[in-house]
Amino acid sequence: MARHLITSAIPYINGIKHLGNLVGSQLPADLYARYQRGRGHEVMFLCATDEHGTPAELAAAKAGKPVAEYCAEMHGIQAEIAKGFRLSFDHFGRSSSPQNHALTQHFAGRLHEAGLIEEVSERQVYSNADGRFLPDRYIEGTCPNCGYDKARGDQCENCTKQLEPTDLIEPRSAISGSTDLEVRETKHLYLKQSQMRGKLDDWINSKSDWPVLTTSIAKKWLHDGDGLQDRGITRDLDWGIPVKNGDADWPGMEGKVFYVWFDAPIEYIACAGEWAEANGGDWERWWRTDKGAEDVRYTQFMGKDNVPFHTLSFPATIMGSGEPWKLVDYIKSFNYLNYDGGQFSTSQGRGVFMDQALEILPADYWRWWLLSHAPESSDSEFTWENFQASVNKDLADVLGNFVSRVTKFCRSKFGEEVPAGGNYTDAETALIADLTTRICAYEGHMDAMEVRKSANELRAIWVAGNEYLQAAAPWSTFKEDPEQAAMQIRLALNLIRLYAVLSKPFIPDASATLMTAMQTQEDAWPDDVAAALEVLAPSHAFTVPDVTFRKITDDERADWQDRFSGVRD
RNA sequence: GGGCCUGUAGCUCAAUUGGUUAGAGCAGAGCGCUCAUAACGCUUUGGUUGCGGGUUCAAGUCCUGCCGGGCCUACCA
């Protein structure tokens, strides 16, 4: 039995995530976690909310709440929605947890001891009206290059010129609009990543099986210009993890917090600690190679925007600590999902958000479409037409209708129990051989995290059931040879159970419904297909399930298309 | 500006890493079936692989120049 540590990029706290966020990390991670559990492996699947940083403070202010209260509330909401999508986290933690505070401060202390932290004095823009330092992009003004009056302090969106905040004409705070700005001197800690460049480069180069998307981004950062740059790991904010040197105070760093991208990945580790606190158990055997984690395979899932932090700064933190923490073994990264010709956008409220999706359809519909269209090789696009067509065809017609025709035929001819009699012919042997090949291919794709290919293969396995039924034609066989028809339909009933087991990673609710209808709990992975198709023995009782997947009507589609065409408040 | 990814059938995507005649699903057309959610099965029409050069016995795949789409560019996360 292998041991899999799986983490999904942790969603930011400032609102409900959209379907693009979901398909880029949490959902494929869940697919993989469920699959590995299904294969009988030991899995630790962790996710959390990422709660620090300027946007969290601003979102809380906008909601009129203290930031700690806001984050606690949003964490609860995100946890509830994750449950709604059947994301099977072993623990859904918080980057603001005491565990993460302690661990983040611990890592900073270790890095300091290793000579990898440098204090840098720099000049930053301070807004008197807002009472805070402003990150470059929270300063607006007129672009000195093109005259655009909403240019940001880091770059002008209009002419794309890179800017310094001090370049802007009539700079103002993007938060309050105040022009009462001044440049102040402030001291920050930098992680000397540049010293670890060679080590990181060797490490990345050893990962020849990683997706190009992952390694090319890492290599660009390692080699571009002067190479990997040191990175500030502290900020002048109120909300965050106070800068400390392990347990000790850090002179000169009073009132400062760690940068959100320093503490967020550490939450992957701290989250295991939160899990242990909540459930009991030993979290270090998942994370410390000196304490039982040497046989763990660690896989991370994330959108492409997260790649530099997971390939460079977090590994630099781990390596630099000099302690035997588990390093990631495989990074699966995703492109973006677009919405009807544009981008999904949290800040602009464009697209379908996770809570809205669950209001209109059950989780399985979304899980199936999103996973079978996951943006693996390039950005992909959500359209309502495509969604309706795929869901109706794949789930309702191919799988749902198969269940329906088999169970209803059996009920009318043999009653609601698995019929006895008859012997396999060449057709059944051929079906078993075909399924064996296909399941093997399905396993290969799932092991390789080829999400779309896995979905295709699973669908083909469903189709094989319809093909068999059409060729065997038990409705005809029944007229001359009822025993033979009994054998055919017994096999078909067993196919339903087999499908429930194989499909569980994609559509867990439907899988459970089918298992209940077949009145069985035998969900072991079908390593032996022939044996798996005899689990439901003659005289085993079953029930005819209600419609497994209903179809999306044209009216509904048009209605939703219209309802989600604008922006959310 | 720089770097990376990408462009294949009406649509969504493949193509064993340079190897027979570029394949699937959906949509379209035809036939069959009647157990089933008007479902299922079989057959079938669609491609000058964005455009132009080049390398090679062989190019969707490699090189090069254009054209289009996207991402990143380190203080948003």
PDB file of C-alpha atoms in Angstrom, chain A residues 14 50 52 65 69 117 148 329-330 351 364 403 450 466 474-475 552 561:
ATOM      1  CA  ASN A  14     -11.779  37.148   0.011  1.00  0.00           C
ATOM      2  CA  ASP A  50      -5.337  31.455   2.542  1.00  0.00           C
ATOM      3  CA  HIS A  52      -3.543  36.881   5.009  1.00  0.00           C
ATOM      4  CA  LYS A  65     -16.176  43.505   9.889  1.00  0.00           C
ATOM      5  CA  GLU A  69     -14.222  37.733  12.145  1.00  0.00           C
ATOM      6  CA  ILE A 117      17.657  36.068   5.758  1.00  0.00           C
ATOM      7  CA  TYR A 148      -4.108  57.041 -18.976  1.00  0.00           C
ATOM      8  CA  ASP A 329       7.366  14.879  -5.777  1.00  0.00           C
ATOM      9  CA  TYR A 330       5.000  16.022  -8.501  1.00  0.00           C
ATOM     10  CA  GLY A 351     -18.969  33.842 -14.420  1.00  0.00           C
ATOM     11  CA  ASP A 364     -21.889  15.597  -9.961  1.00  0.00           C
ATOM     12  CA  VAL A 403     -28.919   1.938 -15.380  1.00  0.00           C
ATOM     13  CA  GLU A 450      -4.324  12.888 -17.174  1.00  0.00           C
ATOM     14  CA  ASN A 466     -24.710  -0.168 -23.965  1.00  0.00           C
ATOM     15  CA  PRO A 474     -31.908  -9.760 -23.660  1.00  0.00           C
ATOM     16  CA  TRP A 475     -35.373  -8.516 -24.646  1.00  0.00           C
ATOM     17  CA  ILE A 552     -30.909  19.947 -18.753  1.00  0.00           C
ATOM     18  CA  GLN A 561     -27.241  31.743 -19.752  1.00  0.00           C
TER      19      GLN A 561
END
